[in-house]
Short mmCIF file of N, CA and C in Angstrom, two decimals:
data_model
loop_
_atom_site.label_atom_id
_atom_site.label_comp_id
_atom_site.label_asym_id
_atom_site.label_seq_id
_atom_site.Cartn_x
_atom_site.Cartn_y
_atom_site.Cartn_z
N MET A 1384 -26.83 -97.10 133.60
CA MET A 1384 -25.51 -96.69 133.51
C MET A 1384 -25.48 -95.39 133.27
N LYS A 1385 -24.48 -94.76 133.98
CA LYS A 1385 -24.17 -93.30 134.27
C LYS A 1385 -23.83 -92.46 132.63
N ALA A 1386 -24.19 -91.38 132.57
CA ALA A 1386 -23.73 -90.57 131.14
C ALA A 1386 -22.71 -89.92 131.64
N HIS A 1387 -21.81 -89.58 130.95
CA HIS A 1387 -20.64 -88.55 130.93
C HIS A 1387 -20.87 -87.85 129.91
N LEU A 1388 -20.92 -86.35 130.10
CA LEU A 1388 -20.96 -85.49 128.96
C LEU A 1388 -19.78 -84.52 129.27
N SER A 1389 -18.99 -84.30 127.90
CA SER A 1389 -17.82 -83.26 128.01
C SER A 1389 -18.34 -82.55 127.07
N TRP A 1390 -18.72 -81.20 127.52
CA TRP A 1390 -18.87 -80.03 126.75
C TRP A 1390 -17.18 -79.26 126.51
N VAL A 1391 -17.03 -79.25 125.16
CA VAL A 1391 -15.74 -78.77 124.49
C VAL A 1391 -16.01 -77.23 123.77
N CYS A 1392 -15.48 -76.13 124.32
CA CYS A 1392 -15.63 -75.11 123.41
C CYS A 1392 -14.95 -74.96 122.34
N HIS A 1393 -15.17 -74.52 121.39
CA HIS A 1393 -14.78 -74.49 119.97
C HIS A 1393 -13.11 -73.52 120.20
N GLY A 1394 -12.13 -74.08 119.32
CA GLY A 1394 -10.96 -73.43 119.54
C GLY A 1394 -11.08 -71.58 119.02
N PRO A 1395 -9.98 -71.10 119.29
CA PRO A 1395 -9.75 -69.66 119.39
C PRO A 1395 -10.06 -69.14 117.78
N THR A 1396 -10.80 -68.14 117.67
CA THR A 1396 -10.84 -67.51 116.37
C THR A 1396 -10.45 -65.75 116.44
N GLU A 1397 -10.38 -65.37 115.10
CA GLU A 1397 -10.20 -63.91 115.36
C GLU A 1397 -11.17 -63.05 116.08
N ALA A 1398 -12.47 -63.55 115.85
CA ALA A 1398 -13.57 -62.63 116.84
C ALA A 1398 -13.16 -63.00 118.48
N ASN A 1399 -12.77 -64.08 118.60
CA ASN A 1399 -12.50 -64.00 120.11
C ASN A 1399 -11.17 -63.25 120.56
N ARG A 1400 -10.30 -63.28 119.73
CA ARG A 1400 -9.13 -62.52 119.91
C ARG A 1400 -9.27 -61.05 119.94
N ASN A 1401 -10.21 -60.78 119.17
CA ASN A 1401 -10.54 -59.09 119.35
C ASN A 1401 -11.62 -58.57 119.79
N GLY A 1402 -12.33 -59.60 120.62
CA GLY A 1402 -13.56 -59.22 121.26
C GLY A 1402 -14.62 -58.83 120.58
N ARG A 1403 -15.04 -59.42 119.38
CA ARG A 1403 -16.06 -59.15 118.60
C ARG A 1403 -17.36 -60.26 119.07
N PHE A 1404 -18.51 -59.83 118.48
CA PHE A 1404 -19.63 -60.65 118.25
C PHE A 1404 -19.27 -61.66 117.10
N PRO A 1405 -19.24 -62.94 117.28
CA PRO A 1405 -18.95 -64.00 116.48
C PRO A 1405 -19.82 -63.94 115.09
N ALA A 1406 -19.03 -64.30 113.93
CA ALA A 1406 -19.77 -64.36 112.67
C ALA A 1406 -19.31 -66.01 112.62
N ASP A 1407 -19.67 -66.54 111.27
CA ASP A 1407 -19.30 -68.00 111.17
C ASP A 1407 -17.92 -67.89 110.48
N GLU A 1408 -16.92 -67.74 111.35
CA GLU A 1408 -15.79 -67.67 110.86
C GLU A 1408 -14.58 -68.90 111.30
N PRO A 1409 -13.86 -69.20 110.56
CA PRO A 1409 -13.10 -70.55 110.78
C PRO A 1409 -12.01 -70.38 112.11
N LEU A 1410 -11.80 -71.29 112.46
CA LEU A 1410 -10.30 -71.26 113.73
C LEU A 1410 -9.53 -70.60 113.03
N GLU A 1411 -8.63 -70.03 114.06
CA GLU A 1411 -7.20 -69.57 113.88
C GLU A 1411 -6.20 -70.75 113.28
N ALA A 1412 -5.39 -70.55 112.71
CA ALA A 1412 -4.25 -71.49 112.28
C ALA A 1412 -3.86 -72.25 113.23
N LYS A 1413 -3.45 -71.88 114.22
CA LYS A 1413 -2.93 -72.88 115.44
C LYS A 1413 -4.06 -73.57 116.19
N ALA A 1414 -5.01 -73.36 116.29
CA ALA A 1414 -6.17 -74.17 116.85
C ALA A 1414 -6.40 -75.40 116.51
N ALA A 1415 -6.17 -75.99 115.15
CA ALA A 1415 -6.47 -77.34 115.23
C ALA A 1415 -5.40 -78.00 115.89
N GLN A 1416 -4.13 -77.51 115.66
CA GLN A 1416 -3.10 -78.16 116.25
C GLN A 1416 -3.34 -78.44 117.71
N GLN A 1417 -3.85 -77.24 118.80
CA GLN A 1417 -4.24 -77.13 119.75
C GLN A 1417 -5.18 -78.31 120.27
N ALA A 1418 -6.19 -78.45 119.48
CA ALA A 1418 -7.51 -79.37 119.42
C ALA A 1418 -6.95 -80.82 119.46
N ARG A 1419 -5.61 -81.07 118.56
CA ARG A 1419 -5.21 -82.28 118.56
C ARG A 1419 -4.57 -83.00 119.83
N ILE A 1420 -4.11 -81.83 120.76
CA ILE A 1420 -3.50 -82.08 121.92
C ILE A 1420 -4.60 -82.25 122.98
N LEU A 1421 -5.18 -81.69 122.92
CA LEU A 1421 -6.58 -81.82 123.92
C LEU A 1421 -7.45 -83.04 123.51
N ALA A 1422 -7.23 -83.43 122.34
CA ALA A 1422 -8.13 -84.94 122.03
C ALA A 1422 -7.49 -85.89 122.91
N GLU A 1423 -6.35 -85.85 123.21
CA GLU A 1423 -5.51 -87.09 124.09
C GLU A 1423 -6.24 -86.96 125.48
N GLN A 1424 -6.84 -86.00 125.95
CA GLN A 1424 -7.26 -85.94 127.26
C GLN A 1424 -8.73 -86.45 127.29
N LEU A 1425 -9.35 -86.50 126.41
CA LEU A 1425 -10.81 -87.32 126.14
C LEU A 1425 -10.71 -88.67 126.41
N GLU A 1426 -11.65 -89.14 127.24
CA GLU A 1426 -11.93 -90.65 127.34
C GLU A 1426 -12.44 -91.30 125.94
N THR A 1427 -12.61 -92.43 126.01
CA THR A 1427 -13.23 -93.11 124.97
C THR A 1427 -14.76 -92.38 124.60
N VAL A 1428 -14.89 -91.82 123.23
CA VAL A 1428 -16.00 -91.08 123.28
C VAL A 1428 -17.13 -92.20 122.39
N ASP A 1429 -18.56 -91.93 123.08
CA ASP A 1429 -19.55 -92.99 122.37
C ASP A 1429 -20.13 -92.13 121.46
N ARG A 1430 -20.18 -90.84 121.58
CA ARG A 1430 -21.28 -90.15 120.43
C ARG A 1430 -20.45 -88.54 120.68
N ALA A 1431 -20.62 -87.74 119.43
CA ALA A 1431 -20.44 -86.46 119.47
C ALA A 1431 -21.10 -85.81 118.88
N TRP A 1432 -21.64 -84.53 119.47
CA TRP A 1432 -22.51 -83.42 118.65
C TRP A 1432 -21.54 -82.37 118.30
N SER A 1433 -22.05 -81.39 117.60
CA SER A 1433 -21.42 -80.33 117.08
C SER A 1433 -22.37 -79.11 117.00
N SER A 1434 -22.11 -77.77 117.25
CA SER A 1434 -22.75 -76.63 116.54
C SER A 1434 -22.82 -76.82 115.22
N PRO A 1435 -23.78 -76.35 114.50
CA PRO A 1435 -23.35 -76.12 113.11
C PRO A 1435 -22.62 -74.94 112.67
N ALA A 1436 -22.04 -74.43 113.82
CA ALA A 1436 -20.94 -73.15 113.17
C ALA A 1436 -19.55 -73.77 112.75
N LEU A 1437 -19.10 -73.18 111.44
CA LEU A 1437 -17.79 -73.64 110.95
C LEU A 1437 -16.74 -74.00 112.16
N ARG A 1438 -16.54 -72.99 113.22
CA ARG A 1438 -15.29 -73.00 114.04
C ARG A 1438 -15.73 -74.50 114.99
N ALA A 1439 -16.87 -74.98 115.25
CA ALA A 1439 -17.17 -76.01 115.97
C ALA A 1439 -16.87 -77.04 115.15
N ARG A 1440 -17.32 -77.24 114.09
CA ARG A 1440 -17.13 -78.32 113.41
C ARG A 1440 -15.62 -78.52 113.13
N GLN A 1441 -15.00 -77.76 112.99
CA GLN A 1441 -13.43 -77.56 112.59
C GLN A 1441 -13.04 -78.05 113.93
N THR A 1442 -13.43 -77.63 114.95
CA THR A 1442 -12.77 -78.15 116.30
C THR A 1442 -13.05 -79.70 116.52
N ALA A 1443 -14.25 -80.00 116.22
CA ALA A 1443 -14.77 -81.75 116.33
C ALA A 1443 -13.59 -82.37 115.41
N ALA A 1444 -13.68 -81.76 114.28
CA ALA A 1444 -12.58 -82.73 113.17
C ALA A 1444 -11.39 -82.80 113.87
N ALA A 1445 -10.75 -81.82 114.44
CA ALA A 1445 -9.34 -81.55 114.75
C ALA A 1445 -9.19 -82.50 116.05
N LEU A 1446 -10.39 -82.91 116.94
CA LEU A 1446 -10.23 -83.74 117.98
C LEU A 1446 -10.58 -84.95 117.40
N GLY A 1447 -10.56 -85.21 116.12
CA GLY A 1447 -10.87 -86.87 115.85
C GLY A 1447 -12.41 -87.05 115.92
N LEU A 1448 -13.18 -86.06 115.66
CA LEU A 1448 -14.62 -86.80 116.12
C LEU A 1448 -15.35 -86.56 114.93
N ASP A 1449 -16.39 -87.34 114.48
CA ASP A 1449 -17.40 -87.13 113.40
C ASP A 1449 -18.56 -86.71 114.05
N GLY A 1450 -18.67 -85.41 114.61
CA GLY A 1450 -19.67 -84.80 115.24
C GLY A 1450 -21.22 -84.69 114.50
N VAL A 1451 -22.15 -85.15 115.02
CA VAL A 1451 -23.62 -85.05 114.46
C VAL A 1451 -23.96 -83.61 114.58
N THR A 1452 -24.30 -82.78 113.82
CA THR A 1452 -24.83 -81.29 113.98
C THR A 1452 -26.13 -80.95 114.70
N GLU A 1453 -25.95 -80.42 115.86
CA GLU A 1453 -27.15 -80.38 116.55
C GLU A 1453 -27.45 -79.05 116.73
N PRO A 1454 -28.76 -78.52 116.11
CA PRO A 1454 -28.97 -77.19 116.21
C PRO A 1454 -29.42 -76.34 117.76
N ALA A 1455 -29.61 -77.26 118.58
CA ALA A 1455 -29.68 -76.83 119.67
C ALA A 1455 -28.37 -76.15 120.30
N PHE A 1456 -27.25 -76.47 119.93
CA PHE A 1456 -25.97 -76.09 120.09
C PHE A 1456 -25.14 -74.86 119.46
N ARG A 1457 -26.39 -74.37 118.74
CA ARG A 1457 -25.78 -73.14 117.66
C ARG A 1457 -25.53 -71.92 119.04
N GLU A 1458 -24.51 -71.08 118.35
CA GLU A 1458 -24.33 -69.85 119.14
C GLU A 1458 -25.53 -68.74 119.18
N CYS A 1459 -25.76 -67.88 119.99
CA CYS A 1459 -26.48 -66.94 120.09
C CYS A 1459 -26.65 -66.32 118.83
N ASP A 1460 -27.81 -65.91 118.26
CA ASP A 1460 -27.79 -65.02 117.16
C ASP A 1460 -27.97 -63.70 117.81
N TYR A 1461 -26.30 -63.11 117.42
CA TYR A 1461 -26.31 -61.70 117.83
C TYR A 1461 -26.79 -60.53 116.86
N GLY A 1462 -27.97 -61.16 115.74
CA GLY A 1462 -28.37 -60.09 115.01
C GLY A 1462 -27.35 -59.11 114.31
N ARG A 1463 -27.69 -57.90 114.30
CA ARG A 1463 -26.75 -56.84 113.71
C ARG A 1463 -25.68 -56.61 114.51
N TRP A 1464 -25.38 -57.21 115.59
CA TRP A 1464 -24.10 -57.12 116.52
C TRP A 1464 -22.98 -57.91 116.05
N GLN A 1465 -23.49 -58.63 115.14
CA GLN A 1465 -22.49 -59.65 114.51
C GLN A 1465 -21.23 -59.06 113.86
N GLY A 1466 -20.07 -59.39 114.40
CA GLY A 1466 -19.17 -59.15 113.73
C GLY A 1466 -18.63 -57.67 114.37
N LYS A 1467 -19.21 -57.25 115.19
CA LYS A 1467 -18.84 -56.03 115.67
C LYS A 1467 -18.19 -56.19 117.08
N SER A 1468 -17.16 -55.10 117.45
CA SER A 1468 -16.36 -55.52 118.64
C SER A 1468 -17.24 -54.77 119.67
N ILE A 1469 -17.03 -55.48 120.79
CA ILE A 1469 -17.76 -54.98 121.94
C ILE A 1469 -17.47 -53.51 122.44
N ALA A 1470 -16.12 -53.17 122.32
CA ALA A 1470 -15.56 -52.06 122.58
C ALA A 1470 -16.23 -50.91 121.67
N ASP A 1471 -16.55 -51.01 120.53
CA ASP A 1471 -17.07 -50.23 119.39
C ASP A 1471 -18.45 -50.26 120.00
N LEU A 1472 -19.24 -51.26 120.25
CA LEU A 1472 -20.71 -50.95 120.61
C LEU A 1472 -20.96 -50.60 121.82
N ASN A 1473 -20.02 -50.40 122.73
CA ASN A 1473 -19.84 -49.77 124.01
C ASN A 1473 -19.94 -48.24 123.79
N ASN A 1474 -18.94 -47.86 122.76
CA ASN A 1474 -19.02 -46.64 122.42
C ASN A 1474 -20.19 -45.94 121.53
N SER A 1475 -20.90 -46.93 120.63
CA SER A 1475 -21.57 -46.46 119.65
C SER A 1475 -23.01 -46.71 120.41
N ASP A 1476 -23.39 -47.51 121.39
CA ASP A 1476 -24.68 -47.75 121.64
C ASP A 1476 -24.65 -48.50 123.27
N PRO A 1477 -24.08 -47.59 124.25
CA PRO A 1477 -23.94 -48.26 125.31
C PRO A 1477 -25.06 -48.63 125.94
N GLU A 1478 -26.12 -47.78 125.75
CA GLU A 1478 -27.60 -48.37 126.51
C GLU A 1478 -27.84 -49.69 126.17
N ALA A 1479 -28.14 -49.98 124.77
CA ALA A 1479 -28.57 -50.95 124.30
C ALA A 1479 -27.42 -52.29 124.83
N LEU A 1480 -26.23 -52.01 124.79
CA LEU A 1480 -25.50 -53.19 125.22
C LEU A 1480 -25.48 -53.18 126.89
N ALA A 1481 -25.85 -52.33 127.54
CA ALA A 1481 -26.28 -52.45 129.10
C ALA A 1481 -27.51 -53.06 129.42
N PHE A 1482 -28.61 -52.57 128.43
CA PHE A 1482 -29.72 -53.40 128.69
C PHE A 1482 -29.99 -54.76 128.29
N TRP A 1483 -28.84 -55.26 127.35
CA TRP A 1483 -28.97 -56.59 127.10
C TRP A 1483 -28.26 -57.42 128.14
N MET A 1484 -27.23 -56.82 128.80
CA MET A 1484 -26.59 -57.41 129.60
C MET A 1484 -27.42 -57.42 130.91
N LEU A 1485 -28.01 -56.67 131.12
CA LEU A 1485 -29.01 -56.64 132.45
C LEU A 1485 -30.27 -57.29 132.38
N ASP A 1486 -31.08 -57.31 131.02
CA ASP A 1486 -32.24 -58.01 131.00
C ASP A 1486 -31.76 -59.31 130.00
N LEU A 1487 -31.73 -60.38 130.42
CA LEU A 1487 -31.50 -61.30 129.50
C LEU A 1487 -32.72 -62.00 128.68
N ASP A 1488 -33.62 -61.34 128.73
CA ASP A 1488 -34.73 -61.49 127.77
C ASP A 1488 -35.04 -60.69 126.63
N ALA A 1489 -33.61 -59.92 126.59
CA ALA A 1489 -33.79 -58.81 125.87
C ALA A 1489 -33.09 -59.15 124.48
N ALA A 1490 -33.30 -58.67 123.46
CA ALA A 1490 -32.59 -58.46 122.18
C ALA A 1490 -32.44 -57.43 121.55
N PRO A 1491 -31.66 -56.30 122.03
CA PRO A 1491 -31.47 -55.00 121.44
C PRO A 1491 -30.92 -55.10 119.90
N HIS A 1492 -30.39 -56.12 119.66
CA HIS A 1492 -29.43 -56.59 118.41
C HIS A 1492 -30.29 -56.95 117.33
N GLY A 1493 -31.50 -57.41 117.83
CA GLY A 1493 -32.35 -57.96 116.70
C GLY A 1493 -32.23 -59.31 116.47
N GLY A 1494 -31.59 -60.01 117.43
CA GLY A 1494 -31.39 -61.42 116.92
C GLY A 1494 -31.88 -62.27 118.12
N GLU A 1495 -31.11 -63.01 119.11
CA GLU A 1495 -31.60 -63.94 119.97
C GLU A 1495 -31.52 -63.63 121.39
N ALA A 1496 -32.66 -63.47 122.36
CA ALA A 1496 -32.46 -63.17 123.72
C ALA A 1496 -31.69 -64.26 124.13
N LEU A 1497 -30.68 -64.22 125.16
CA LEU A 1497 -30.07 -65.25 125.88
C LEU A 1497 -30.87 -66.17 126.58
N SER A 1498 -31.76 -65.72 127.02
CA SER A 1498 -32.81 -66.59 127.80
C SER A 1498 -33.02 -67.82 126.61
N ALA A 1499 -33.44 -67.12 125.54
CA ALA A 1499 -34.15 -68.48 124.54
C ALA A 1499 -32.88 -69.34 124.36
N VAL A 1500 -31.42 -68.97 124.52
CA VAL A 1500 -30.13 -69.90 124.42
C VAL A 1500 -30.53 -70.85 125.72
N PHE A 1501 -30.83 -70.16 126.92
CA PHE A 1501 -30.92 -70.85 128.02
C PHE A 1501 -32.14 -72.10 128.02
N ALA A 1502 -33.33 -71.72 127.16
CA ALA A 1502 -34.19 -72.79 127.38
C ALA A 1502 -33.79 -73.76 126.21
N ARG A 1503 -33.23 -73.36 125.05
CA ARG A 1503 -32.96 -74.43 124.32
C ARG A 1503 -31.97 -75.55 124.65
N VAL A 1504 -30.73 -74.80 125.41
CA VAL A 1504 -29.95 -75.99 125.73
C VAL A 1504 -30.53 -76.58 127.05
N GLY A 1505 -31.12 -76.14 127.87
CA GLY A 1505 -32.02 -76.87 129.05
C GLY A 1505 -32.82 -77.63 128.52
N GLY A 1506 -33.60 -77.62 127.32
CA GLY A 1506 -34.29 -78.43 126.70
C GLY A 1506 -33.53 -79.90 126.24
N TRP A 1507 -32.82 -79.31 125.62
CA TRP A 1507 -31.81 -80.90 125.10
C TRP A 1507 -31.17 -81.64 126.23
N MET A 1508 -30.65 -80.79 127.43
CA MET A 1508 -29.91 -81.47 128.49
C MET A 1508 -31.47 -82.35 129.20
N LYS A 1509 -32.43 -81.99 129.26
CA LYS A 1509 -33.65 -82.84 129.91
C LYS A 1509 -34.01 -83.93 128.93
N ASP A 1510 -33.76 -83.80 127.52
CA ASP A 1510 -34.32 -85.03 126.54
C ASP A 1510 -32.99 -85.65 126.60
N HIS A 1511 -31.94 -85.40 126.93
CA HIS A 1511 -30.73 -86.55 126.88
C HIS A 1511 -30.22 -87.01 128.27
N ILE A 1512 -30.91 -86.61 129.32
CA ILE A 1512 -30.60 -87.06 130.84
C ILE A 1512 -30.62 -88.49 130.93
N GLY A 1513 -31.10 -89.30 130.24
CA GLY A 1513 -30.98 -90.46 130.19
C GLY A 1513 -29.99 -91.23 129.60
N ASP A 1514 -29.14 -90.51 128.37
CA ASP A 1514 -28.31 -91.16 127.57
C ASP A 1514 -27.07 -91.77 128.30
N SER A 1515 -26.65 -92.85 127.82
CA SER A 1515 -25.73 -93.63 128.54
C SER A 1515 -24.10 -93.33 128.08
N GLY A 1516 -23.02 -93.62 128.49
CA GLY A 1516 -21.81 -93.51 127.90
C GLY A 1516 -21.45 -92.45 127.86
N HIS A 1517 -20.54 -92.21 127.18
CA HIS A 1517 -19.47 -90.53 127.13
C HIS A 1517 -19.97 -90.11 125.71
N THR A 1518 -20.44 -88.93 125.94
CA THR A 1518 -20.66 -87.86 124.96
C THR A 1518 -20.08 -86.65 125.15
N VAL A 1519 -19.48 -86.12 123.66
CA VAL A 1519 -18.79 -85.16 123.75
C VAL A 1519 -19.49 -84.19 122.83
N ALA A 1520 -19.84 -82.76 123.51
CA ALA A 1520 -20.57 -82.02 122.63
C ALA A 1520 -19.40 -80.48 122.51
N VAL A 1521 -19.17 -80.25 121.04
CA VAL A 1521 -18.56 -79.38 120.88
C VAL A 1521 -19.23 -77.95 120.32
N THR A 1522 -19.15 -76.83 120.97
CA THR A 1522 -19.96 -75.91 120.80
C THR A 1522 -19.24 -74.42 121.38
N HIS A 1523 -19.92 -73.49 121.77
CA HIS A 1523 -19.55 -72.18 122.25
C HIS A 1523 -19.73 -71.78 123.71
N ALA A 1524 -19.12 -70.99 123.92
CA ALA A 1524 -18.76 -70.60 125.47
C ALA A 1524 -20.29 -70.05 125.86
N THR A 1525 -21.25 -69.45 125.15
CA THR A 1525 -22.53 -69.20 125.42
C THR A 1525 -23.46 -70.30 125.76
N VAL A 1526 -23.23 -71.53 125.03
CA VAL A 1526 -23.94 -72.51 125.29
C VAL A 1526 -23.52 -73.31 126.51
N ILE A 1527 -22.38 -73.64 126.69
CA ILE A 1527 -21.70 -74.26 127.94
C ILE A 1527 -22.00 -73.36 129.13
N ARG A 1528 -22.11 -72.07 128.98
CA ARG A 1528 -22.45 -71.34 130.22
C ARG A 1528 -23.99 -71.41 130.52
N ALA A 1529 -24.64 -71.56 129.49
CA ALA A 1529 -26.13 -71.98 129.69
C ALA A 1529 -26.49 -73.59 130.34
N ALA A 1530 -25.61 -74.21 130.09
CA ALA A 1530 -25.47 -75.59 130.32
C ALA A 1530 -25.19 -75.77 132.18
N ILE A 1531 -24.15 -75.00 132.39
CA ILE A 1531 -23.80 -74.90 133.70
C ILE A 1531 -24.88 -74.24 134.66
N LEU A 1532 -25.78 -73.19 134.13
CA LEU A 1532 -26.67 -72.47 134.58
C LEU A 1532 -27.80 -73.55 134.79
N HIS A 1533 -28.01 -74.45 133.98
CA HIS A 1533 -29.10 -75.40 134.08
C HIS A 1533 -28.88 -76.44 135.36
N VAL A 1534 -27.48 -77.05 135.21
CA VAL A 1534 -27.25 -77.93 136.15
C VAL A 1534 -27.17 -77.26 137.55
N LEU A 1535 -26.67 -75.98 137.61
CA LEU A 1535 -26.61 -75.66 139.20
C LEU A 1535 -28.04 -75.15 139.71
N GLN A 1536 -28.84 -74.82 138.61
CA GLN A 1536 -30.17 -74.25 138.56
C GLN A 1536 -29.92 -72.68 139.36
N ALA A 1537 -29.01 -71.99 138.87
CA ALA A 1537 -28.52 -70.88 139.32
C ALA A 1537 -29.36 -69.83 138.45
N PRO A 1538 -29.39 -68.69 138.93
CA PRO A 1538 -30.24 -67.45 138.35
C PRO A 1538 -29.49 -67.11 137.28
N PRO A 1539 -30.38 -66.55 136.24
CA PRO A 1539 -29.77 -66.23 134.83
C PRO A 1539 -28.63 -65.09 134.95
N SER A 1540 -28.61 -64.49 136.01
CA SER A 1540 -27.44 -63.43 136.08
C SER A 1540 -26.20 -63.91 136.57
N ALA A 1541 -26.23 -65.24 136.73
CA ALA A 1541 -24.96 -65.89 137.08
C ALA A 1541 -24.14 -66.23 135.73
N PHE A 1542 -24.89 -66.04 134.91
CA PHE A 1542 -24.16 -66.25 133.27
C PHE A 1542 -23.14 -65.28 133.09
N TRP A 1543 -23.10 -64.04 133.77
CA TRP A 1543 -21.81 -63.26 133.46
C TRP A 1543 -20.83 -63.63 134.54
N SER A 1544 -20.90 -64.77 135.33
CA SER A 1544 -19.68 -64.88 136.16
C SER A 1544 -19.04 -65.97 135.85
N ILE A 1545 -19.56 -66.77 134.53
CA ILE A 1545 -18.73 -68.03 134.28
C ILE A 1545 -17.90 -67.42 132.90
N ASP A 1546 -16.64 -68.16 133.25
CA ASP A 1546 -15.61 -67.93 131.89
C ASP A 1546 -15.20 -69.14 131.47
N VAL A 1547 -15.66 -69.48 129.81
CA VAL A 1547 -15.27 -70.72 129.00
C VAL A 1547 -14.30 -70.34 128.17
N GLU A 1548 -13.39 -70.72 128.25
CA GLU A 1548 -12.06 -70.13 127.12
C GLU A 1548 -12.13 -71.02 125.93
N PRO A 1549 -11.72 -70.63 124.71
CA PRO A 1549 -11.72 -71.38 123.93
C PRO A 1549 -10.83 -72.75 124.04
N LEU A 1550 -11.17 -74.12 123.61
CA LEU A 1550 -10.83 -75.36 124.03
C LEU A 1550 -10.84 -75.81 125.34
N GLY A 1551 -11.67 -74.94 126.06
CA GLY A 1551 -12.09 -75.09 127.47
C GLY A 1551 -12.92 -76.66 127.27
N ILE A 1552 -12.79 -77.34 128.60
CA ILE A 1552 -13.68 -78.09 128.83
C ILE A 1552 -14.77 -78.50 129.89
N VAL A 1553 -15.79 -78.58 130.03
CA VAL A 1553 -16.50 -78.71 131.40
C VAL A 1553 -17.30 -80.19 131.26
N GLU A 1554 -17.08 -80.71 132.13
CA GLU A 1554 -17.38 -82.14 132.52
C GLU A 1554 -18.70 -82.46 133.35
N MET A 1555 -19.34 -83.13 132.89
CA MET A 1555 -20.89 -83.44 133.74
C MET A 1555 -21.26 -84.93 133.66
N THR A 1556 -22.13 -85.37 134.63
CA THR A 1556 -22.26 -86.83 134.52
C THR A 1556 -24.06 -86.70 134.82
N SER A 1557 -24.37 -87.75 134.65
CA SER A 1557 -25.96 -87.88 134.56
C SER A 1557 -25.86 -89.29 135.49
N ASP A 1558 -26.97 -89.59 136.36
CA ASP A 1558 -27.52 -90.84 136.90
C ASP A 1558 -28.80 -91.08 136.29
N GLY A 1559 -29.23 -90.24 135.22
CA GLY A 1559 -30.89 -90.69 134.82
C GLY A 1559 -31.73 -89.57 135.40
N ARG A 1560 -31.42 -89.16 136.54
CA ARG A 1560 -32.55 -88.53 137.28
C ARG A 1560 -32.00 -86.77 137.53
N ARG A 1561 -30.33 -86.90 137.49
CA ARG A 1561 -30.12 -85.00 137.35
C ARG A 1561 -28.85 -85.22 136.71
N TRP A 1562 -28.45 -83.87 136.43
CA TRP A 1562 -27.13 -83.70 135.94
C TRP A 1562 -26.39 -82.99 136.93
N GLN A 1563 -24.96 -83.34 137.11
CA GLN A 1563 -24.03 -82.66 138.03
C GLN A 1563 -22.83 -82.29 137.20
N LEU A 1564 -22.14 -81.25 137.86
CA LEU A 1564 -20.82 -80.95 137.31
C LEU A 1564 -19.77 -81.72 137.95
N ARG A 1565 -18.77 -82.13 137.06
CA ARG A 1565 -18.01 -83.17 137.40
C ARG A 1565 -16.47 -82.32 137.39
N PHE A 1566 -15.42 -82.61 138.24
CA PHE A 1566 -14.18 -81.99 138.50
C PHE A 1566 -13.30 -83.35 138.29
N PRO A 1567 -12.82 -83.80 136.97
CA PRO A 1567 -11.94 -84.77 137.15
C PRO A 1567 -10.50 -84.79 137.60
N ASN A 1568 -9.94 -86.03 138.20
CA ASN A 1568 -8.83 -85.59 138.48
C ASN A 1568 -7.89 -85.81 137.46
N VAL A 1569 -6.84 -84.86 137.58
CA VAL A 1569 -6.17 -84.85 136.38
C VAL A 1569 -4.91 -85.50 136.39
N THR A 1570 -4.63 -86.54 137.51
CA THR A 1570 -3.40 -87.40 137.30
C THR A 1570 -3.98 -88.85 137.17
N ARG A 1571 -5.31 -88.91 136.56
CA ARG A 1571 -5.71 -90.42 136.21
C ARG A 1571 -5.07 -90.77 134.79
#
């Protein structure tokens, strides 16, 4: 049976709005209402997974999902950059920020390299390629971007060319041998 995987990016947070590296912050007040509207677009769900982060768990709950916490879906550990704005970091340590963006194996912030995120997400996808039914994974833009790179077998540098907005959905299917991106018909 064909697998259907819907990646849902958590709802908006203050960090999203202010261009900061995230902490474990809650959703903005209106995000739960927006997620309830989004829930109407999801097909029947056979299983749900969620990042351990508060904002992802709150989004899953607002979608009406009882998501099982999946460590592979956790946000990148941004180390000492957590809570800092990208603009402030660009002013205070532009070399480190540029290095991190150019070398995806680098972790100048003392946290996790983006290549490690790619490896854990790709590992999860390999382990679940044979799942059947519809799975919803509520997680972070970073994780979803890593999943897209995995499916497309794209170079890691393509990571910066993918934009996943809060409450954005990326659809994938699997025939048990490979994952594919899926672009659903919105009129169904």
